Amino acid sequence: MTDTGVPAPTGDRPDGPLGVYVHWPFCKSKCPYCDFNSHVPEGSVDQALWADALIADLTDYARDTPGRTVETMFFGGGTPSLMAPETVARVIAWVKSLWPTAPGMEISLEANPTSVETETLPALKAAGITRLSLGIQAFNDADLATLGRTHSAKDALKALELAKYIFQEYSFDLIYARSGQTESGWREELTQALEHAGPHLSFYQLTIESGTPFHRDGVEAADDDTGAVLYDATQEILDGAGLPAYEISNHARPGHECRHNLNIWRGWDYVGVGPGAHGRLCIGGDNFGTHQIHNPERWLQSVLGKGHGGAKRRSLKPEDRATERIMMGLRLGEGIDRARFRAQTGEDVTAYLDADAVRQAADGGYLDVTGDCFRATADGRLRLNGLLARIIA
């Protein structure tokens, strides 16, 4: 077991465990704050054809990763709960036929709490999903409407009750730093969230991204000072409830962290299939970044014509991959395990950092550089972007 209570990956060797990310790009509607690769299709989606395409893309990656052990899968989007349970089952079964899989493999799926999607939860469990993540985002109808969500607060509570009944592992997301949000109102919402929480919760600060309807319409999120106050209130209340932050935006009871995301933040490999999906792979001792064709129709045509949907496979220099691992590892409460980092890169983490900047950050209370781990403190994680800009050589 690791210090988080999560089962240790199968060997801290450079290639390590393998995750599989499946991107389903379709949504019923586009939320005005969303800049993810998600699309509202014209007409119905041919589920069988898309299952065939995902299977072909997975098969192409399996040729490069023979004998790797898949420990986790994650269906993200878009809205993967719009996948037919039969599609989900086919993709899971194919992954298990292509690679060895770890006992108790975690298979996560993101879902929206609309009544139509909630009805499929039992079938998704039967298809092989072991962990559900619900996009609740808010517990009041006014804010849900502002955020462009198509479910009501009543729908959200109904979905949470059903998730609790069906899945041993389930989570939900909330968005904070919404326009006009106050600390007292957020504390009340966190209290309500805990009344319905399972072993995992995620909290994402609203940011207005270029190109989104919110950006076009001049919608503003809460200012930075308010965002920091709301973040601190989240840490206080969730720590007191026994769900500490194991990552900047994610809280869990020990042993209930999302293993798929945790492995990625720890710097291990993952295959990414579906439109716009990214991946990281160690092949023959060299590291590669993979990127799938962004547009769903062009991705589909590529898979049907070439047998894969890859847009590019970029060779990553050792220092670039090490920098990525630092940037992700410092998001974690546990920080960067120095022995694991050396196994992955051949160097200590400090070899890629500015020594003077690290010393100043440690003296200022933003880094803890003692012992076997190199971690950002709570104050450091709150200011992580600025901290990284200072310490990375």
mmCIF file of C-alpha atoms in Angstrom:
data_model
loop_
_atom_site.group_PDB
_atom_site.id
_atom_site.type_symbol
_atom_site.label_atom_id
_atom_site.label_comp_id
_atom_site.label_asym_id
_atom_site.label_seq_id
_atom_site.Cartn_x
_atom_site.Cartn_y
_atom_site.Cartn_z
ATOM 1 C CA MET A 1 0.000 0.000 0.000
ATOM 2 C CA THR A 2 1.112 3.578 -0.618
ATOM 3 C CA ASP A 3 0.945 6.346 1.970
ATOM 4 C CA THR A 4 -2.435 7.389 0.515
ATOM 5 C CA GLY A 5 -3.903 3.938 1.148
ATOM 6 C CA VAL A 6 -4.141 3.222 -2.595
ATOM 7 C CA PRO A 7 -2.661 -0.103 -3.770
ATOM 8 C CA ALA A 8 0.885 0.390 -5.035
ATOM 9 C CA PRO A 9 1.338 0.132 -8.816
ATOM 10 C CA THR A 10 2.876 -2.997 -10.281
ATOM 11 C CA GLY A 11 6.531 -2.151 -10.006
ATOM 12 C CA ASP A 12 8.248 1.241 -9.884
ATOM 13 C CA ARG A 13 10.081 0.567 -13.142
ATOM 14 C CA PRO A 14 10.337 3.240 -15.849
ATOM 15 C CA ASP A 15 7.360 1.921 -17.845
ATOM 16 C CA GLY A 16 5.236 1.167 -14.736
ATOM 17 C CA PRO A 17 1.487 0.510 -14.817
ATOM 18 C CA LEU A 18 -0.660 1.500 -17.787
ATOM 19 C CA GLY A 19 -3.953 3.396 -17.853
ATOM 20 C CA VAL A 20 -6.446 3.650 -20.706
ATOM 21 C CA TYR A 21 -8.432 6.845 -21.316
ATOM 22 C CA VAL A 22 -11.450 6.699 -23.660
ATOM 23 C CA HIS A 23 -12.844 10.032 -24.867
ATOM 24 C CA TRP A 24 -16.513 10.222 -25.853
ATOM 25 C CA PRO A 25 -16.882 13.659 -27.469
ATOM 26 C CA PHE A 26 -20.664 14.022 -27.565
ATOM 27 C CA CYS A 27 -22.977 16.022 -25.304
ATOM 28 C CA LYS A 28 -26.666 16.896 -25.404
ATOM 29 C CA SER A 29 -25.743 20.565 -25.065
ATOM 30 C CA LYS A 30 -22.585 22.621 -24.651
ATOM 31 C CA CYS A 31 -22.090 24.291 -21.270
ATOM 32 C CA PRO A 32 -21.106 27.971 -21.658
ATOM 33 C CA TYR A 33 -17.976 27.627 -19.490
ATOM 34 C CA CYS A 34 -16.669 24.449 -21.162
ATOM 35 C CA ASP A 35 -13.589 24.484 -23.406
ATOM 36 C CA PHE A 36 -13.219 20.689 -23.561
ATOM 37 C CA ASN A 37 -13.414 18.793 -26.842
ATOM 38 C CA SER A 38 -17.170 18.224 -26.697
ATOM 39 C CA HIS A 39 -19.746 18.502 -29.470
ATOM 40 C CA VAL A 40 -23.506 18.377 -29.883
ATOM 41 C CA PRO A 41 -24.113 15.879 -32.725
ATOM 42 C CA GLU A 42 -26.549 16.430 -35.536
ATOM 43 C CA GLY A 43 -28.922 13.494 -35.210
ATOM 44 C CA SER A 44 -28.168 10.235 -33.456
ATOM 45 C CA VAL A 45 -24.721 8.711 -32.971
ATOM 46 C CA ASP A 46 -24.056 5.309 -34.573
ATOM 47 C CA GLN A 47 -23.001 3.517 -31.394
ATOM 48 C CA ALA A 48 -21.868 0.315 -33.122
ATOM 49 C CA LEU A 49 -19.695 2.236 -35.581
ATOM 50 C CA TRP A 50 -18.098 4.282 -32.807
ATOM 51 C CA ALA A 51 -17.467 1.151 -30.743
ATOM 52 C CA ASP A 52 -15.738 -0.405 -33.772
ATOM 53 C CA ALA A 53 -13.586 2.710 -34.163
ATOM 54 C CA LEU A 54 -12.544 2.854 -30.513
ATOM 55 C CA ILE A 55 -11.690 -0.847 -30.630
ATOM 56 C CA ALA A 56 -9.544 -0.337 -33.743
ATOM 57 C CA ASP A 57 -7.692 2.560 -32.120
ATOM 58 C CA LEU A 58 -7.056 0.532 -28.970
ATOM 59 C CA THR A 59 -5.738 -2.349 -31.074
ATOM 60 C CA ASP A 60 -3.264 -0.005 -32.767
ATOM 61 C CA TYR A 61 -1.868 1.124 -29.397
ATOM 62 C CA ALA A 62 -1.672 -2.435 -28.076
ATOM 63 C CA ARG A 63 0.920 -3.239 -30.762
ATOM 64 C CA ASP A 64 3.260 -0.688 -29.155
ATOM 65 C CA THR A 65 2.661 -1.795 -25.561
ATOM 66 C CA PRO A 66 2.813 -5.609 -25.511
ATOM 67 C CA GLY A 67 2.735 -7.203 -22.072
ATOM 68 C CA ARG A 68 1.937 -3.964 -20.226
ATOM 69 C CA THR A 69 -0.531 -4.371 -17.359
ATOM 70 C CA VAL A 70 -3.585 -2.132 -17.513
ATOM 71 C CA GLU A 71 -4.573 -1.073 -14.003
ATOM 72 C CA THR A 72 -7.212 1.554 -14.746
ATOM 73 C CA MET A 73 -9.642 2.784 -17.391
ATOM 74 C CA PHE A 74 -11.408 6.115 -17.528
ATOM 75 C CA PHE A 75 -14.319 7.068 -19.800
ATOM 76 C CA GLY A 76 -14.329 10.867 -20.074
ATOM 77 C CA GLY A 77 -15.849 13.441 -22.350
ATOM 78 C CA GLY A 78 -18.000 15.014 -23.476
ATOM 79 C CA THR A 79 -20.652 12.977 -21.748
ATOM 80 C CA PRO A 80 -19.705 9.295 -21.715
ATOM 81 C CA SER A 81 -22.912 8.365 -19.901
ATOM 82 C CA LEU A 82 -24.519 8.947 -23.321
ATOM 83 C CA MET A 83 -22.662 5.869 -24.545
ATOM 84 C CA ALA A 84 -24.917 2.861 -24.814
ATOM 85 C CA PRO A 85 -24.061 0.355 -22.066
ATOM 86 C CA GLU A 86 -23.419 -2.172 -24.846
ATOM 87 C CA THR A 87 -20.782 0.165 -26.302
ATOM 88 C CA VAL A 88 -19.108 0.526 -22.912
ATOM 89 C CA ALA A 89 -19.141 -3.244 -22.382
ATOM 90 C CA ARG A 90 -17.578 -3.895 -25.811
ATOM 91 C CA VAL A 91 -14.750 -1.429 -25.208
ATOM 92 C CA ILE A 92 -13.995 -2.824 -21.734
ATOM 93 C CA ALA A 93 -14.008 -6.404 -22.989
ATOM 94 C CA TRP A 94 -11.668 -5.477 -25.831
ATOM 95 C CA VAL A 95 -9.179 -3.793 -23.491
ATOM 96 C CA LYS A 96 -9.138 -6.956 -21.383
ATOM 97 C CA SER A 97 -8.455 -9.011 -24.507
ATOM 98 C CA LEU A 98 -5.557 -6.791 -25.627
ATOM 99 C CA TRP A 99 -3.574 -6.407 -22.393
ATOM 100 C CA PRO A 100 -3.106 -8.203 -19.081
ATOM 101 C CA THR A 101 -5.247 -6.407 -16.499
ATOM 102 C CA ALA A 102 -4.630 -5.966 -12.794
ATOM 103 C CA PRO A 103 -6.926 -7.647 -10.266
ATOM 104 C CA GLY A 104 -9.577 -5.189 -9.156
ATOM 105 C CA MET A 105 -9.004 -2.911 -12.145
ATOM 106 C CA GLU A 106 -10.644 0.478 -11.597
ATOM 107 C CA ILE A 107 -12.980 1.492 -14.446
ATOM 108 C CA SER A 108 -14.381 5.022 -14.067
ATOM 109 C CA LEU A 109 -17.049 6.810 -16.061
ATOM 110 C CA GLU A 110 -18.250 10.421 -15.965
ATOM 111 C CA ALA A 111 -22.014 10.984 -15.984
ATOM 112 C CA ASN A 112 -24.530 13.797 -15.881
ATOM 113 C CA PRO A 113 -27.439 13.552 -13.439
ATOM 114 C CA THR A 114 -30.249 13.976 -15.973
ATOM 115 C CA SER A 115 -33.128 11.554 -15.615
ATOM 116 C CA VAL A 116 -32.406 9.840 -18.955
ATOM 117 C CA GLU A 117 -28.769 9.167 -18.120
ATOM 118 C CA THR A 118 -29.534 8.138 -14.539
ATOM 119 C CA GLU A 119 -31.772 5.376 -15.859
ATOM 120 C CA THR A 120 -28.747 3.691 -17.472
ATOM 121 C CA LEU A 121 -26.632 3.502 -14.298
ATOM 122 C CA PRO A 122 -27.576 -0.120 -13.452
ATOM 123 C CA ALA A 123 -26.726 -1.183 -17.010
ATOM 124 C CA LEU A 124 -23.418 0.690 -16.892
ATOM 125 C CA LYS A 125 -22.524 -1.136 -13.679
ATOM 126 C CA ALA A 126 -23.377 -4.433 -15.395
ATOM 127 C CA ALA A 127 -21.194 -3.397 -18.351
ATOM 128 C CA GLY A 128 -18.164 -3.239 -16.052
ATOM 129 C CA ILE A 129 -18.023 0.292 -14.640
ATOM 130 C CA THR A 130 -16.693 0.172 -11.066
ATOM 131 C CA ARG A 131 -16.523 3.892 -10.281
ATOM 132 C CA LEU A 132 -18.942 6.707 -11.179
ATOM 133 C CA SER A 133 -18.221 10.450 -11.278
ATOM 134 C CA LEU A 134 -21.291 12.704 -11.429
ATOM 135 C CA GLY A 135 -21.161 16.277 -12.757
ATOM 136 C CA ILE A 136 -23.438 17.949 -10.189
ATOM 137 C CA GLN A 137 -21.702 21.401 -10.291
ATOM 138 C CA ALA A 138 -24.219 23.189 -7.999
ATOM 139 C CA PHE A 139 -27.082 22.397 -5.622
ATOM 140 C CA ASN A 140 -29.440 25.224 -6.581
ATOM 141 C CA ASP A 141 -31.463 25.651 -9.746
ATOM 142 C CA ALA A 142 -30.511 29.285 -10.334
ATOM 143 C CA ASP A 143 -26.786 28.558 -10.507
ATOM 144 C CA LEU A 144 -27.373 25.392 -12.518
ATOM 145 C CA ALA A 145 -29.252 27.449 -15.087
ATOM 146 C CA THR A 146 -26.476 30.056 -15.204
ATOM 147 C CA LEU A 147 -23.924 27.283 -15.752
ATOM 148 C CA GLY A 148 -26.001 25.912 -18.620
ATOM 149 C CA ARG A 149 -26.656 22.583 -16.930
ATOM 150 C CA THR A 150 -29.694 20.634 -18.102
ATOM 151 C CA HIS A 151 -30.445 18.976 -14.768
ATOM 152 C CA SER A 152 -32.172 20.395 -11.698
ATOM 153 C CA ALA A 153 -31.108 20.226 -8.071
ATOM 154 C CA LYS A 154 -33.815 17.582 -7.590
ATOM 155 C CA ASP A 155 -32.319 15.528 -10.442
ATOM 156 C CA ALA A 156 -28.903 15.810 -8.803
ATOM 157 C CA LEU A 157 -30.094 14.484 -5.452
ATOM 158 C CA LYS A 158 -31.970 11.631 -7.112
ATOM 159 C CA ALA A 159 -28.876 10.656 -9.118
ATOM 160 C CA LEU A 160 -26.702 10.739 -6.006
ATOM 161 C CA GLU A 161 -29.065 8.435 -4.117
ATOM 162 C CA LEU A 162 -29.058 5.982 -7.006
ATOM 163 C CA ALA A 163 -25.263 6.156 -7.372
ATOM 164 C CA LYS A 164 -24.869 5.426 -3.674
ATOM 165 C CA TYR A 165 -27.086 2.363 -4.056
ATOM 166 C CA ILE A 166 -25.392 0.996 -7.201
ATOM 167 C CA PHE A 167 -21.695 1.884 -6.890
ATOM 168 C CA GLN A 168 -19.368 1.320 -3.968
ATOM 169 C CA GLU A 169 -17.041 3.966 -5.413
ATOM 170 C CA TYR A 170 -18.681 7.181 -6.569
ATOM 171 C CA SER A 171 -17.867 10.863 -6.645
ATOM 172 C CA PHE A 172 -19.347 14.156 -7.729
ATOM 173 C CA ASP A 173 -18.065 17.555 -8.872
ATOM 174 C CA LEU A 174 -18.956 21.057 -7.779
ATOM 175 C CA ILE A 175 -17.848 24.349 -9.325
ATOM 176 C CA TYR A 176 -16.934 27.250 -7.044
ATOM 177 C CA ALA A 177 -15.865 30.881 -7.503
ATOM 178 C CA ARG A 178 -19.072 31.470 -9.435
ATOM 179 C CA SER A 179 -20.035 35.095 -10.016
ATOM 180 C CA GLY A 180 -21.463 36.622 -6.840
ATOM 181 C CA GLN A 181 -20.646 33.596 -4.686
ATOM 182 C CA THR A 182 -19.945 34.317 -1.012
ATOM 183 C CA GLU A 183 -18.006 32.401 1.599
ATOM 184 C CA SER A 184 -21.102 31.844 3.743
ATOM 185 C CA GLY A 185 -23.083 30.550 0.774
ATOM 186 C CA TRP A 186 -20.254 28.215 -0.246
ATOM 187 C CA ARG A 187 -19.939 26.869 3.294
ATOM 188 C CA GLU A 188 -23.662 26.059 3.262
ATOM 189 C CA GLU A 189 -23.259 24.310 -0.096
ATOM 190 C CA LEU A 190 -20.297 22.289 1.190
ATOM 191 C CA THR A 191 -22.341 21.201 4.196
ATOM 192 C CA GLN A 192 -25.088 20.034 1.837
ATOM 193 C CA ALA A 193 -22.530 18.256 -0.332
ATOM 194 C CA LEU A 194 -21.230 16.307 2.645
ATOM 195 C CA GLU A 195 -24.741 15.120 3.449
ATOM 196 C CA HIS A 196 -24.765 13.286 0.106
ATOM 197 C CA ALA A 197 -21.066 12.565 -0.347
ATOM 198 C CA GLY A 198 -19.497 9.201 -0.915
ATOM 199 C CA PRO A 199 -15.777 8.593 -0.418
ATOM 200 C CA HIS A 200 -14.624 11.116 -3.046
ATOM 201 C CA LEU A 201 -15.426 14.728 -3.991
ATOM 202 C CA SER A 202 -14.012 17.137 -6.599
ATOM 203 C CA PHE A 203 -14.126 20.952 -6.529
ATOM 204 C CA TYR A 204 -13.140 22.992 -9.567
ATOM 205 C CA GLN A 205 -12.641 26.744 -9.555
ATOM 206 C CA LEU A 206 -14.545 28.468 -12.354
ATOM 207 C CA THR A 207 -12.238 30.025 -14.904
ATOM 208 C CA ILE A 208 -13.388 31.909 -17.974
ATOM 209 C CA GLU A 209 -11.601 30.360 -20.949
ATOM 210 C CA SER A 210 -11.069 32.137 -24.249
ATOM 211 C CA GLY A 211 -13.494 31.047 -26.943
ATOM 212 C CA THR A 212 -16.264 29.938 -24.589
ATOM 213 C CA PRO A 213 -19.710 31.599 -24.518
ATOM 214 C CA PHE A 214 -18.936 32.895 -21.023
ATOM 215 C CA HIS A 215 -15.854 34.652 -22.403
ATOM 216 C CA ARG A 216 -17.754 35.997 -25.422
ATOM 217 C CA ASP A 217 -20.586 37.321 -23.237
ATOM 218 C CA GLY A 218 -18.306 38.935 -20.656
ATOM 219 C CA VAL A 219 -19.331 36.672 -17.771
ATOM 220 C CA GLU A 220 -16.949 37.040 -14.847
ATOM 221 C CA ALA A 221 -15.899 34.541 -12.224
ATOM 222 C CA ALA A 222 -15.233 35.543 -8.635
ATOM 223 C CA ASP A 223 -12.045 37.549 -8.176
ATOM 224 C CA ASP A 224 -8.784 35.920 -7.100
ATOM 225 C CA ASP A 225 -9.093 36.945 -3.456
ATOM 226 C CA THR A 226 -12.591 35.478 -3.196
ATOM 227 C CA GLY A 227 -11.423 32.339 -4.981
ATOM 228 C CA ALA A 228 -8.649 31.907 -2.419
ATOM 229 C CA VAL A 229 -11.082 32.355 0.480
ATOM 230 C CA LEU A 230 -13.445 29.763 -0.995
ATOM 231 C CA TYR A 231 -10.523 27.383 -1.592
ATOM 232 C CA ASP A 232 -9.388 27.725 2.026
ATOM 233 C CA ALA A 233 -12.943 27.109 3.271
ATOM 234 C CA THR A 234 -13.070 23.943 1.151
ATOM 235 C CA GLN A 235 -9.864 22.598 2.659
ATOM 236 C CA GLU A 236 -11.008 23.381 6.199
ATOM 237 C CA ILE A 237 -14.432 21.758 5.897
ATOM 238 C CA LEU A 238 -13.335 18.712 3.921
ATOM 239 C CA ASP A 239 -10.335 18.063 6.188
ATOM 240 C CA GLY A 240 -12.693 18.174 9.171
ATOM 241 C CA ALA A 241 -14.990 15.668 7.454
ATOM 242 C CA GLY A 242 -12.191 13.162 6.861
ATOM 243 C CA LEU A 243 -11.829 13.861 3.121
ATOM 244 C CA PRO A 244 -8.446 15.572 2.803
ATOM 245 C CA ALA A 245 -7.178 16.942 -0.501
ATOM 246 C CA TYR A 246 -4.959 14.371 -2.200
ATOM 247 C CA GLU A 247 -4.733 16.702 -5.230
ATOM 248 C CA ILE A 248 -5.492 20.402 -5.695
ATOM 249 C CA SER A 249 -9.088 19.813 -6.793
ATOM 250 C CA ASN A 250 -9.766 16.330 -5.426
ATOM 251 C CA HIS A 251 -10.618 15.058 -1.948
ATOM 252 C CA ALA A 252 -11.054 11.494 -0.759
ATOM 253 C CA ARG A 253 -11.109 9.247 2.238
ATOM 254 C CA PRO A 254 -7.792 7.350 2.363
ATOM 255 C CA GLY A 255 -7.906 4.423 -0.058
ATOM 256 C CA HIS A 256 -10.664 5.935 -2.231
ATOM 257 C CA GLU A 257 -8.631 8.210 -4.480
ATOM 258 C CA CYS A 258 -9.216 7.982 -8.238
ATOM 259 C CA ARG A 259 -6.447 5.536 -9.094
ATOM 260 C CA HIS A 260 -6.480 6.389 -12.805
ATOM 261 C CA ASN A 261 -5.807 10.086 -12.289
ATOM 262 C CA LEU A 262 -3.448 9.408 -9.401
ATOM 263 C CA ASN A 263 -1.256 7.210 -11.623
ATOM 264 C CA ILE A 264 -1.130 9.960 -14.261
ATOM 265 C CA TRP A 265 -0.192 12.597 -11.688
ATOM 266 C CA ARG A 266 2.527 10.233 -10.449
ATOM 267 C CA GLY A 267 3.960 10.215 -13.974
ATOM 268 C CA TRP A 268 2.936 6.800 -15.269
ATOM 269 C CA ASP A 269 1.862 5.985 -18.804
ATOM 270 C CA TYR A 270 -1.592 6.044 -20.315
ATOM 271 C CA VAL A 271 -3.135 5.318 -23.703
ATOM 272 C CA GLY A 272 -5.599 7.949 -24.935
ATOM 273 C CA VAL A 273 -8.162 7.038 -27.601
ATOM 274 C CA GLY A 274 -11.079 8.984 -29.053
ATOM 275 C CA PRO A 275 -11.178 12.463 -30.617
ATOM 276 C CA GLY A 276 -8.665 14.861 -29.117
ATOM 277 C CA ALA A 277 -7.390 12.407 -26.489
ATOM 278 C CA HIS A 278 -3.812 12.742 -25.286
ATOM 279 C CA GLY A 279 -1.521 9.985 -24.031
ATOM 280 C CA ARG A 280 1.954 9.395 -22.650
ATOM 281 C CA LEU A 281 3.862 6.215 -23.507
ATOM 282 C CA CYS A 282 7.310 4.811 -22.846
ATOM 283 C CA ILE A 283 8.203 2.639 -25.876
ATOM 284 C CA GLY A 284 11.591 0.988 -26.139
ATOM 285 C CA GLY A 285 12.965 3.240 -23.423
ATOM 286 C CA ASP A 286 11.882 6.452 -25.172
ATOM 287 C CA ASN A 287 9.000 8.698 -24.073
ATOM 288 C CA PHE A 288 6.301 9.824 -26.464
ATOM 289 C CA GLY A 289 3.351 12.178 -26.268
ATOM 290 C CA THR A 290 0.385 11.101 -28.363
ATOM 291 C CA HIS A 291 -2.491 13.236 -29.608
ATOM 292 C CA GLN A 292 -5.610 12.051 -31.407
ATOM 293 C CA ILE A 293 -7.300 13.979 -34.217
ATOM 294 C CA HIS A 294 -9.476 16.622 -32.563
ATOM 295 C CA ASN A 295 -12.553 16.726 -34.789
ATOM 296 C CA PRO A 296 -14.885 13.736 -34.189
ATOM 297 C CA GLU A 297 -15.808 13.171 -37.832
ATOM 298 C CA ARG A 298 -12.218 13.461 -39.076
ATOM 299 C CA TRP A 299 -11.075 11.150 -36.257
ATOM 300 C CA LEU A 300 -13.705 8.587 -37.230
ATOM 301 C CA GLN A 301 -12.791 8.726 -40.912
ATOM 302 C CA SER A 302 -9.092 8.303 -40.062
ATOM 303 C CA VAL A 303 -9.772 5.216 -37.964
ATOM 304 C CA LEU A 304 -11.984 3.714 -40.669
ATOM 305 C CA GLY A 305 -9.418 4.483 -43.351
ATOM 306 C CA LYS A 306 -6.067 3.983 -41.587
ATOM 307 C CA GLY A 307 -6.927 1.854 -38.546
ATOM 308 C CA HIS A 308 -6.050 4.609 -36.077
ATOM 309 C CA GLY A 309 -7.042 8.173 -35.172
ATOM 310 C CA GLY A 310 -3.617 9.532 -34.297
ATOM 311 C CA ALA A 311 -2.806 13.120 -35.255
ATOM 312 C CA LYS A 312 0.800 13.051 -34.072
ATOM 313 C CA ARG A 313 3.244 11.150 -31.913
ATOM 314 C CA ARG A 314 5.888 13.441 -30.496
ATOM 315 C CA SER A 315 9.184 12.262 -29.052
ATOM 316 C CA LEU A 316 9.700 13.842 -25.631
ATOM 317 C CA LYS A 317 13.147 14.822 -24.434
ATOM 318 C CA PRO A 318 14.010 13.413 -20.990
ATOM 319 C CA GLU A 319 14.011 16.912 -19.492
ATOM 320 C CA ASP A 320 10.576 17.663 -20.965
ATOM 321 C CA ARG A 321 9.045 14.504 -19.538
ATOM 322 C CA ALA A 322 10.723 15.159 -16.187
ATOM 323 C CA THR A 323 9.308 18.686 -16.137
ATOM 324 C CA GLU A 324 5.830 17.300 -16.824
ATOM 325 C CA ARG A 325 6.216 14.907 -13.906
ATOM 326 C CA ILE A 326 7.241 17.776 -11.614
ATOM 327 C CA MET A 327 4.291 19.918 -12.695
ATOM 328 C CA MET A 328 1.829 17.073 -12.086
ATOM 329 C CA GLY A 329 3.490 15.659 -8.990
ATOM 330 C CA LEU A 330 3.406 18.954 -7.108
ATOM 331 C CA ARG A 331 -0.380 19.021 -7.538
ATOM 332 C CA LEU A 332 -0.522 16.054 -5.155
ATOM 333 C CA GLY A 333 -0.696 16.280 -1.400
ATOM 334 C CA GLU A 334 1.890 13.500 -1.229
ATOM 335 C CA GLY A 335 4.189 15.398 -3.596
ATOM 336 C CA ILE A 336 6.855 13.659 -5.652
ATOM 337 C CA ASP A 337 8.296 10.390 -4.373
ATOM 338 C CA ARG A 338 11.998 10.869 -5.020
ATOM 339 C CA ALA A 339 12.757 7.160 -5.441
ATOM 340 C CA ARG A 340 9.949 6.816 -8.008
ATOM 341 C CA PHE A 341 11.133 9.935 -9.842
ATOM 342 C CA ARG A 342 14.689 8.519 -10.039
ATOM 343 C CA ALA A 343 13.320 5.220 -11.379
ATOM 344 C CA GLN A 344 11.369 7.116 -14.030
ATOM 345 C CA THR A 345 14.067 9.616 -15.063
ATOM 346 C CA GLY A 346 17.422 8.457 -13.734
ATOM 347 C CA GLU A 347 17.845 11.741 -11.826
ATOM 348 C CA ASP A 348 16.768 13.293 -8.547
ATOM 349 C CA VAL A 349 13.965 15.798 -8.914
ATOM 350 C CA THR A 350 16.273 18.668 -7.898
ATOM 351 C CA ALA A 351 18.364 18.126 -11.056
ATOM 352 C CA TYR A 352 15.622 19.862 -13.049
ATOM 353 C CA LEU A 353 15.044 22.754 -10.652
ATOM 354 C CA ASP A 354 16.655 26.096 -9.827
ATOM 355 C CA ALA A 355 18.411 25.472 -6.502
ATOM 356 C CA ASP A 356 18.210 29.075 -5.285
ATOM 357 C CA ALA A 357 14.507 29.357 -6.149
ATOM 358 C CA VAL A 358 13.792 26.055 -4.380
ATOM 359 C CA ARG A 359 15.608 27.231 -1.252
ATOM 360 C CA GLN A 360 13.696 30.530 -1.240
ATOM 361 C CA ALA A 361 10.369 28.754 -1.737
ATOM 362 C CA ALA A 362 11.159 26.345 1.079
ATOM 363 C CA ASP A 363 12.172 29.214 3.384
ATOM 364 C CA GLY A 364 8.899 30.963 2.495
ATOM 365 C CA GLY A 365 6.825 27.946 3.476
ATOM 366 C CA TYR A 366 5.760 26.952 -0.051
ATOM 367 C CA LEU A 367 7.851 23.778 -0.450
ATOM 368 C CA ASP A 368 8.776 20.891 1.824
ATOM 369 C CA VAL A 369 12.034 19.424 0.529
ATOM 370 C CA THR A 370 12.919 17.189 3.462
ATOM 371 C CA GLY A 371 12.809 13.412 3.534
ATOM 372 C CA ASP A 372 11.855 11.014 0.746
ATOM 373 C CA CYS A 373 9.256 13.297 -0.868
ATOM 374 C CA PHE A 374 9.456 16.677 -2.540
ATOM 375 C CA ARG A 375 6.115 18.424 -2.042
ATOM 376 C CA ALA A 376 4.348 21.745 -2.208
ATOM 377 C CA THR A 377 2.774 22.847 1.054
ATOM 378 C CA ALA A 378 -0.889 23.838 1.203
ATOM 379 C CA ASP A 379 0.133 27.470 0.622
ATOM 380 C CA GLY A 380 2.339 26.359 -2.256
ATOM 381 C CA ARG A 381 -0.466 24.398 -3.959
ATOM 382 C CA LEU A 382 -2.726 27.441 -3.705
ATOM 383 C CA ARG A 383 -0.088 29.371 -5.683
ATOM 384 C CA LEU A 384 1.183 26.471 -7.754
ATOM 385 C CA ASN A 385 1.402 28.141 -11.172
ATOM 386 C CA GLY A 386 3.556 30.939 -9.827
ATOM 387 C CA LEU A 387 5.630 28.513 -7.766
ATOM 388 C CA LEU A 388 6.353 26.290 -10.778
ATOM 389 C CA ALA A 389 7.342 29.290 -12.888
ATOM 390 C CA ARG A 390 9.939 30.202 -10.253
ATOM 391 C CA ILE A 391 11.510 26.829 -9.464
ATOM 392 C CA ILE A 392 11.685 25.018 -12.811
ATOM 393 C CA ALA A 393 15.126 25.617 -14.258
#
